[in-house]
XYZ file of C-alpha atoms in Angstrom:
417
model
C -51.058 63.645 71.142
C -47.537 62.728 72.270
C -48.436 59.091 71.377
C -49.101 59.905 67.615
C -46.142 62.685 67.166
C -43.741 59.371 68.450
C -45.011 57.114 65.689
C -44.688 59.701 62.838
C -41.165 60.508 63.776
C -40.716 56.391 63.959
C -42.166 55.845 60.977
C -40.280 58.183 58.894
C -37.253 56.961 60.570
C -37.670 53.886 59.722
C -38.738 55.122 55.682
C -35.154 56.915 55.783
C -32.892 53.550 56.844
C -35.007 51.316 54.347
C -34.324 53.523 51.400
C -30.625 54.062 52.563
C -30.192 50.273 52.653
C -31.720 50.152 49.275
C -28.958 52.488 47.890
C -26.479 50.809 49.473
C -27.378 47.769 47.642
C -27.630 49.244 44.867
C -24.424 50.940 45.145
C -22.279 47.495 45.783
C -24.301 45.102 43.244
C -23.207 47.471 40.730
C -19.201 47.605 42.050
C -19.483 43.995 42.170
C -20.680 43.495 38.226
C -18.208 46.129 37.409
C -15.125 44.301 38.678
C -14.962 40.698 37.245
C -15.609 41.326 33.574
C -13.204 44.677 33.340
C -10.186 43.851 35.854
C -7.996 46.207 35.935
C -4.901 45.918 34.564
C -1.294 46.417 36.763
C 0.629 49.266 35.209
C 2.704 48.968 32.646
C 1.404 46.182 30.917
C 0.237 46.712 27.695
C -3.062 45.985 25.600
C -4.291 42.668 25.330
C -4.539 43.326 21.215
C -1.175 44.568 21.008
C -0.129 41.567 22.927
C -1.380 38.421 20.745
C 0.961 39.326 18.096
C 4.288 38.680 20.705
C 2.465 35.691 22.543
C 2.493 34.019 18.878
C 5.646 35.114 17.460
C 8.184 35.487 20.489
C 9.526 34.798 23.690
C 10.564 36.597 26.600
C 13.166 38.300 26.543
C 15.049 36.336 29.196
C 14.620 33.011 27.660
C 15.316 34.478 24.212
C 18.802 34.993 25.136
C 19.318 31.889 26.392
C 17.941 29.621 23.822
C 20.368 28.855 20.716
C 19.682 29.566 17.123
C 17.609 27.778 15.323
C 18.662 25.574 11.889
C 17.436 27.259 8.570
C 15.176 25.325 6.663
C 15.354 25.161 3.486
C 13.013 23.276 0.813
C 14.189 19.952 -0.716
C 14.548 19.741 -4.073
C 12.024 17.304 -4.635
C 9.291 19.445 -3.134
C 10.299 23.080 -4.566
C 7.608 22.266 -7.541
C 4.667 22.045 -5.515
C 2.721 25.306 -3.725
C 4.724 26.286 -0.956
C 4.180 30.179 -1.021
C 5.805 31.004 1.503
C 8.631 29.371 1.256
C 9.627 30.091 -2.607
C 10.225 33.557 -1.142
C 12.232 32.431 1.669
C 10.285 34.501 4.257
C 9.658 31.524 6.595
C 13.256 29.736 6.204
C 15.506 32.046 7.762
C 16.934 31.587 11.167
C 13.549 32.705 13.493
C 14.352 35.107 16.688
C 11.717 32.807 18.495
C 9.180 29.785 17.850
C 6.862 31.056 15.903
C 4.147 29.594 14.395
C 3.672 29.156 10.658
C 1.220 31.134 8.560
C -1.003 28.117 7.969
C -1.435 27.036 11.845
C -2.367 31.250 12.928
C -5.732 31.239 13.788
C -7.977 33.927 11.638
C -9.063 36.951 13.475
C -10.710 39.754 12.269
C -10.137 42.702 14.941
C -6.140 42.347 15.731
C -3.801 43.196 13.843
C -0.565 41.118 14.044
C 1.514 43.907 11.855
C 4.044 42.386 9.543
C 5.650 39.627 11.977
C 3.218 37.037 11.225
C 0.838 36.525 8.549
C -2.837 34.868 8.932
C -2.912 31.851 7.362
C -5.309 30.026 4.643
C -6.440 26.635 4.167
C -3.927 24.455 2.756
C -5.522 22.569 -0.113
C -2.737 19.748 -0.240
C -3.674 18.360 2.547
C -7.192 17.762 1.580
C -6.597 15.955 -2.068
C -6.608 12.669 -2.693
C -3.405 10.360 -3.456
C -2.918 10.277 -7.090
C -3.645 6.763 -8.778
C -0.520 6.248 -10.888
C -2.014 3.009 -12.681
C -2.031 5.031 -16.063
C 0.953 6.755 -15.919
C 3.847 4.846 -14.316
C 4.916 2.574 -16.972
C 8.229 0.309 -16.446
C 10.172 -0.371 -19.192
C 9.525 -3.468 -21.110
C 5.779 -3.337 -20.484
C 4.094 -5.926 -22.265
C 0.590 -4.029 -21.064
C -1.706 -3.814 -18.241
C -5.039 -5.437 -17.407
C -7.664 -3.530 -15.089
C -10.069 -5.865 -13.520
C -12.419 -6.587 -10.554
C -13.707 -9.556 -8.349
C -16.223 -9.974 -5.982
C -17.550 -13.627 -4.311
C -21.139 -14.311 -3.747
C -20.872 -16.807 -0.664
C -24.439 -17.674 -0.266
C -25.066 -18.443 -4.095
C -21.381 -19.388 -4.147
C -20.791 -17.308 -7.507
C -17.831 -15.600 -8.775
C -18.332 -12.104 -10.690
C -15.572 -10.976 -12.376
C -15.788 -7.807 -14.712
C -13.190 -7.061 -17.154
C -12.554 -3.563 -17.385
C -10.009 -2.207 -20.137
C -6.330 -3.257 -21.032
C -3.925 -0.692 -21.777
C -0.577 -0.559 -23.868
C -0.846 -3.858 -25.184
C 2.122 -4.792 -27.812
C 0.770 -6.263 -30.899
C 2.947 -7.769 -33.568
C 1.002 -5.257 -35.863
C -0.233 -1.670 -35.603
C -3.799 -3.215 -36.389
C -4.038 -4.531 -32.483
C -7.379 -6.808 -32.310
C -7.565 -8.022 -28.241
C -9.387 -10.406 -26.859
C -9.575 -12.140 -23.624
C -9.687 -15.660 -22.237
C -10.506 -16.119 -18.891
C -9.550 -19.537 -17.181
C -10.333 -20.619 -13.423
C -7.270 -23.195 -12.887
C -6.531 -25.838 -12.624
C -9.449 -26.290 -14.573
C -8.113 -25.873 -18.157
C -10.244 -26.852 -20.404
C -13.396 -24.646 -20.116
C -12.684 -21.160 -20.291
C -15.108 -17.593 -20.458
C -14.052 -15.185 -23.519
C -14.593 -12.013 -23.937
C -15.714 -9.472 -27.505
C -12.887 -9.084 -29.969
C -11.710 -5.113 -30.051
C -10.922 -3.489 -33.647
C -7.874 -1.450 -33.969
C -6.831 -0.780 -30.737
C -4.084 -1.508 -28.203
C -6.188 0.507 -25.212
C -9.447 -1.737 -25.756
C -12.093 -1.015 -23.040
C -14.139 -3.997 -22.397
C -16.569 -3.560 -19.642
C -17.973 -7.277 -19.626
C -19.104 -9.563 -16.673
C -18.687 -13.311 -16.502
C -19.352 -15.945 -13.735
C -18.191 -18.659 -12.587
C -19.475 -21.332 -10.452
C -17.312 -22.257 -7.400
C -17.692 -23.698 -3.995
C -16.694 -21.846 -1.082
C -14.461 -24.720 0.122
C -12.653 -25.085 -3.309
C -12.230 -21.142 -4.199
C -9.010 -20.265 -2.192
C -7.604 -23.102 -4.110
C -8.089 -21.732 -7.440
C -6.314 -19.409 -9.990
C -8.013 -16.963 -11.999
C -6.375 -16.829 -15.144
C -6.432 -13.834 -17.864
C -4.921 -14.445 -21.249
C -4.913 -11.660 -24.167
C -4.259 -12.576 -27.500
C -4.122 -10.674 -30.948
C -6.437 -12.050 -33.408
C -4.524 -11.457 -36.967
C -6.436 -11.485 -40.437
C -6.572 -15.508 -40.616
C -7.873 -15.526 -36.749
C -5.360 -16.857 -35.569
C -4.944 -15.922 -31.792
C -1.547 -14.654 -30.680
C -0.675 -14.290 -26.812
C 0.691 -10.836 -25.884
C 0.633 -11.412 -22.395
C -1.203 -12.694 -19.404
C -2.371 -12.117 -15.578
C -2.533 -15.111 -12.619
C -4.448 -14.095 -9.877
C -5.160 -16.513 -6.814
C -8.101 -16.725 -5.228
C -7.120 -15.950 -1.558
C -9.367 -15.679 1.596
C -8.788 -11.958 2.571
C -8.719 -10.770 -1.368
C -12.323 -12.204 -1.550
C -13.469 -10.907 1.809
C -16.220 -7.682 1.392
C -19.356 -7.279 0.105
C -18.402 -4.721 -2.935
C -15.684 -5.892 -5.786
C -12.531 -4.757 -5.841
C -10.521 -2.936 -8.848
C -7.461 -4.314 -9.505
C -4.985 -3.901 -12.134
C -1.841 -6.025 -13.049
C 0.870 -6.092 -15.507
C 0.935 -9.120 -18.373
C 3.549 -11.481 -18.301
C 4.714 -13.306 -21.210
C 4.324 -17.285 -21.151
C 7.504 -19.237 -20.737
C 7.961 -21.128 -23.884
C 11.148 -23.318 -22.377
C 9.987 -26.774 -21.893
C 9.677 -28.110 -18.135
C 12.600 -29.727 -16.496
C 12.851 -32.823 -15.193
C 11.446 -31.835 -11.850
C 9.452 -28.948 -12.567
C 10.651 -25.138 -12.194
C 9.871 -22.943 -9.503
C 9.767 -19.033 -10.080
C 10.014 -16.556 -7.168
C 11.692 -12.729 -6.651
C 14.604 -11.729 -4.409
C 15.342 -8.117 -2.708
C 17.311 -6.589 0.162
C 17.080 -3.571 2.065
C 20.468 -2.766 3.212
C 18.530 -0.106 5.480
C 16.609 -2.313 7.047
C 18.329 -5.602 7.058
C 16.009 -7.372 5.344
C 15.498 -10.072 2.815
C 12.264 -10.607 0.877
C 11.499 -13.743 -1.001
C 8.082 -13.476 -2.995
C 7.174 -17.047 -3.886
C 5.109 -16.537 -7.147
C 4.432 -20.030 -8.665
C 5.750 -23.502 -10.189
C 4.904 -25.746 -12.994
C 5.215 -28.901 -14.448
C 5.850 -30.712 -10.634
C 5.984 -34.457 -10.712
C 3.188 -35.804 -8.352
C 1.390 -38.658 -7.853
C -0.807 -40.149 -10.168
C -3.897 -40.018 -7.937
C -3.527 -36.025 -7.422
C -7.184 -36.183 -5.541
C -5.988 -35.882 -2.392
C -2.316 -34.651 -2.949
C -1.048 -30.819 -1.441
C 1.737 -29.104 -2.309
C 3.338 -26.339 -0.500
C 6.847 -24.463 -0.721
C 9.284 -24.607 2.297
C 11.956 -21.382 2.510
C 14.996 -21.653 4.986
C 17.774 -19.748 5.476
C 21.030 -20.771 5.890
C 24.346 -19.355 7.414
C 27.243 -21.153 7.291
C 24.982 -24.668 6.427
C 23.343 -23.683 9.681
C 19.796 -23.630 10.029
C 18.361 -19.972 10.613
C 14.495 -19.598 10.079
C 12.185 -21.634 7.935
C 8.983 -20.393 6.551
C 6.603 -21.909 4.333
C 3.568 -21.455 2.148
C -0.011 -21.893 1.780
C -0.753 -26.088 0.124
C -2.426 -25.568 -2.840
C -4.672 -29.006 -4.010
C -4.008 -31.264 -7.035
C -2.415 -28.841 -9.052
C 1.258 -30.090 -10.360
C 0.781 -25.785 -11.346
C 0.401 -24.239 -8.287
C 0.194 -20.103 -7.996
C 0.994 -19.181 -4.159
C 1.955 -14.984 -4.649
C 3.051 -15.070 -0.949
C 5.689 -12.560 0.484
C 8.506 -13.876 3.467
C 11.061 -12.039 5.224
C 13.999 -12.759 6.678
C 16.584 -10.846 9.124
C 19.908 -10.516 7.444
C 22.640 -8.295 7.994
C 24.867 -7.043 4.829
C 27.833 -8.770 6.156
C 26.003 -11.868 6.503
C 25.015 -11.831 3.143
C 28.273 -13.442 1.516
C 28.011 -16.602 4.319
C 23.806 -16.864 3.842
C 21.899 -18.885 1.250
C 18.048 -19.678 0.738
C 17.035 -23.135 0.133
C 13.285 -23.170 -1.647
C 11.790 -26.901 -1.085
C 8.555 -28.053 -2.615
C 6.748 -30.248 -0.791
C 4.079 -32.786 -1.205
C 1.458 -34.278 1.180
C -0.599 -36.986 0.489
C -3.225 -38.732 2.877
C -1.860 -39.258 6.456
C -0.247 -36.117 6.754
C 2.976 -38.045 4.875
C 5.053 -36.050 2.810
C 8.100 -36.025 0.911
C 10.672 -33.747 -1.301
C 9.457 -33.123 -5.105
C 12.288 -30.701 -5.384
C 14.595 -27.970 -4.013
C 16.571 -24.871 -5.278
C 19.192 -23.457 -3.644
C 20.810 -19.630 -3.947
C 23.045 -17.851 -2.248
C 26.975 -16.960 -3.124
C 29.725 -18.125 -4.856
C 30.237 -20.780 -1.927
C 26.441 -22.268 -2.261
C 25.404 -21.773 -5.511
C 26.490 -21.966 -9.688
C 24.632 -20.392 -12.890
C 21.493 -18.931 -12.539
C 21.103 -19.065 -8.830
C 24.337 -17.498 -8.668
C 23.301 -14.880 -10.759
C 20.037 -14.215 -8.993
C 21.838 -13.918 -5.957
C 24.237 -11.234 -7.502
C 21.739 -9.119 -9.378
C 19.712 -8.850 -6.178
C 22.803 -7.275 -4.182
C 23.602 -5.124 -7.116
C 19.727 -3.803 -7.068
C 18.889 -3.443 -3.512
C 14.882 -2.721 -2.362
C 14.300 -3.824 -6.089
C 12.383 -6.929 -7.048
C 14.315 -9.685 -9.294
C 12.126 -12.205 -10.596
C 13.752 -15.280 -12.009
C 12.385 -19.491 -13.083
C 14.800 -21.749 -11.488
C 14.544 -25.465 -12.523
C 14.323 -27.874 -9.315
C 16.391 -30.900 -8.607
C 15.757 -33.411 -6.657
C 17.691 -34.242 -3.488
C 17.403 -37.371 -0.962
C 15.319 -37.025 1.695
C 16.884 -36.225 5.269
């Protein structure tokens, strides 16, 4: 009986310590859950809500002391027209108590409220447009017209698309304007593409395609030329203006045609001179110390009769004090005694160098062998290097710095050193 009366009392014991250690458990799983997800804050600090609006707009108080004013800012001029809201009001450009952060860059938050120190910001459409294509609406003065147009080379059926697009502005000698367009691939000059005569307009759109069959090896050599003429009552065709556009490697390279526009020219009527003629633009950017020489083409060059195998390139050097400085040259274009190059060079030149330097521009020709010899030079530069029209390049390109002058300049012919 004794037996039995000892296992009761051991079994409830042991009933009582498992459901205390149960409730124990219990007890500390929930203090544990409690504490990381709602720490207690220290005394006196305050609410994290009532915080965010000082962590964004101020400092401590201890480094705002210390730290200087800031500048006012203050909207250019150039900039007042577009949509700065809050700065037409001149909320944001006065002198800030700390860095704070502009309305745009706030993040937006829906259940804190930052009071009146700082405002929650909005998407900023400026920054998501576009640049604007100023093709139809910058026009320089003395515009003869411009010629939108695209290109695109087929290498494996070694084709050349070219779609003419529309022509704007063109100046006919009558109100009556009646374009049309001749498309030459030089030096080739005697077969040519045309496109449809326009009635009565001087903005005709075109949208025609032509090709042209060309080589791979021989189309970085060529020229595509675009003339536009005015066809008057007795069709006769009168030249407003035309476009030369080489045929370079890295214009050509893609698989989709590219857009281009360009501005006419008008066709020197002065005869050649003895030499040939060489035309190329001039700037300098006092801020940068530099000098740009844009070699854009020659004509009329005396070569060799056999012009099969003949190259001709231009050589630029600049001088100082009939010192040698740096020498660049251009691209040899093939039998052509017209060659087109478009290529840009620069040149390191301080202002006060400028009334000591001169540019010498020497076209070369190569024949078989790798010989070649001097068809011609130019030479500009100041009073001390240069007379007449060189002299006058040089001047008008001081007088208009980072502005492109564009001048012919007939070669002579100097013996070979």
């Amino acid at each position: 009986m004794a037996e039995q009366v000892a296992l009761v009392v051991g079994g409830l014991t042991a009933g009582l310590l498992l459901l205390l250690l149960i409730v124990v458990s219990c007890c500390l799983w929930k203090r544990l859950c409690a504490k990381f997800p709602y720490e207690e804050l220290p005394p006196g600090t305050k609410a994290a809500s009532s915080l965010q609006g000082d962590k964004l707009c101020r400092l401590d108080a201890g480094t705002q002391t210390s730290r200087p004013l800031g500048v006012p800012f203050v909207v250019p001029p150039s900039l007042r027209s577009r949509d700065w809201v809050p700065l037409h009001s001149r909320e944001w450009a006065q002198v800030p108590q700390g860095p704070c952060l502009a309305p745009e860059l706030l993040p937006h938050t829906t259940g804190s409220n930052l009071g009146n120190k700082c405002m929650v910001g909005t998407i900023n459409p400026e920054l998501y447009k576009f640049p604007e294509d100023k093709s139809e609406t910058d026009v320089p003065e003395g515009c003869r017209g411009r010629l939108w147009f695209s290109v695109e080379y087929q290498q494996e059926a070694e084709r050349l698309l070219v779609g003419l697009i529309k022509a704007q502005w063109l100046q006919a000698p009558s109100e009556a304007c009646r374009p049309l367009v001749k498309l030459h691939l030089l030096p080739d000059e005697r077969r040519f593409l045309q496109s449809k005569t326009k009635r009565k307009t001087a903005n005709p759109q075109f949208d025609e395609h032509f090709i042209f069959q060309v080589s791979s090896k021989s189309i970085s050599q060529m020229v595509l030329r675009f003339s536009v003429y005015h066809v008057d009552r007795q069709r006769k065709h009168q030249l407003l203006g035309q476009v030369l556009f080489p045929l370079k490697n890295e214009i050509l390279a893609g698989d989709c045609p590219r857009i281009i526009w360009r501005d006419l020219e008008a066709e020197s009527l002065e005869p050649p001179s003895e030499f040939g003629d060489l035309q190329f633009c001039l700037s300098y950017n006092d801020c940068l110390s530099r000098l740009t020489v844009v070699v854009l083409r020659a004509k009329g060059l005396r070569l060799q009769e056999d012009r099969t195998f003949v190259s001709v390139f231009v050589k630029v050097s600049l001088m100082n004090h009939n010192k040698f400085v740096k020498c660049k040259r251009t691209s040899a274009v093939l039998g052509s005694a017209n060659p087109v190059y478009s290529e840009t060079f620069s040149f390191k030149a301080e202002p006060t160098e400028l009334d000591t330097a001169s540019l010498c521009l020497t076209v070369m020709q190569t024949t078989e062998g790798d010989k070649s010899h001097q068809v011609g030079r130019v030479v500009v530069g100041p009073y001390m290097y240069a007379r007449g029209k060189e002299l006058e390049h040089w001047t008008e390109m001081r007088s208009k710095p980072k502005e492109l002058v564009k001048r012919w300049h007939a070669l002579c012919h100097a013996a070979e050193s």
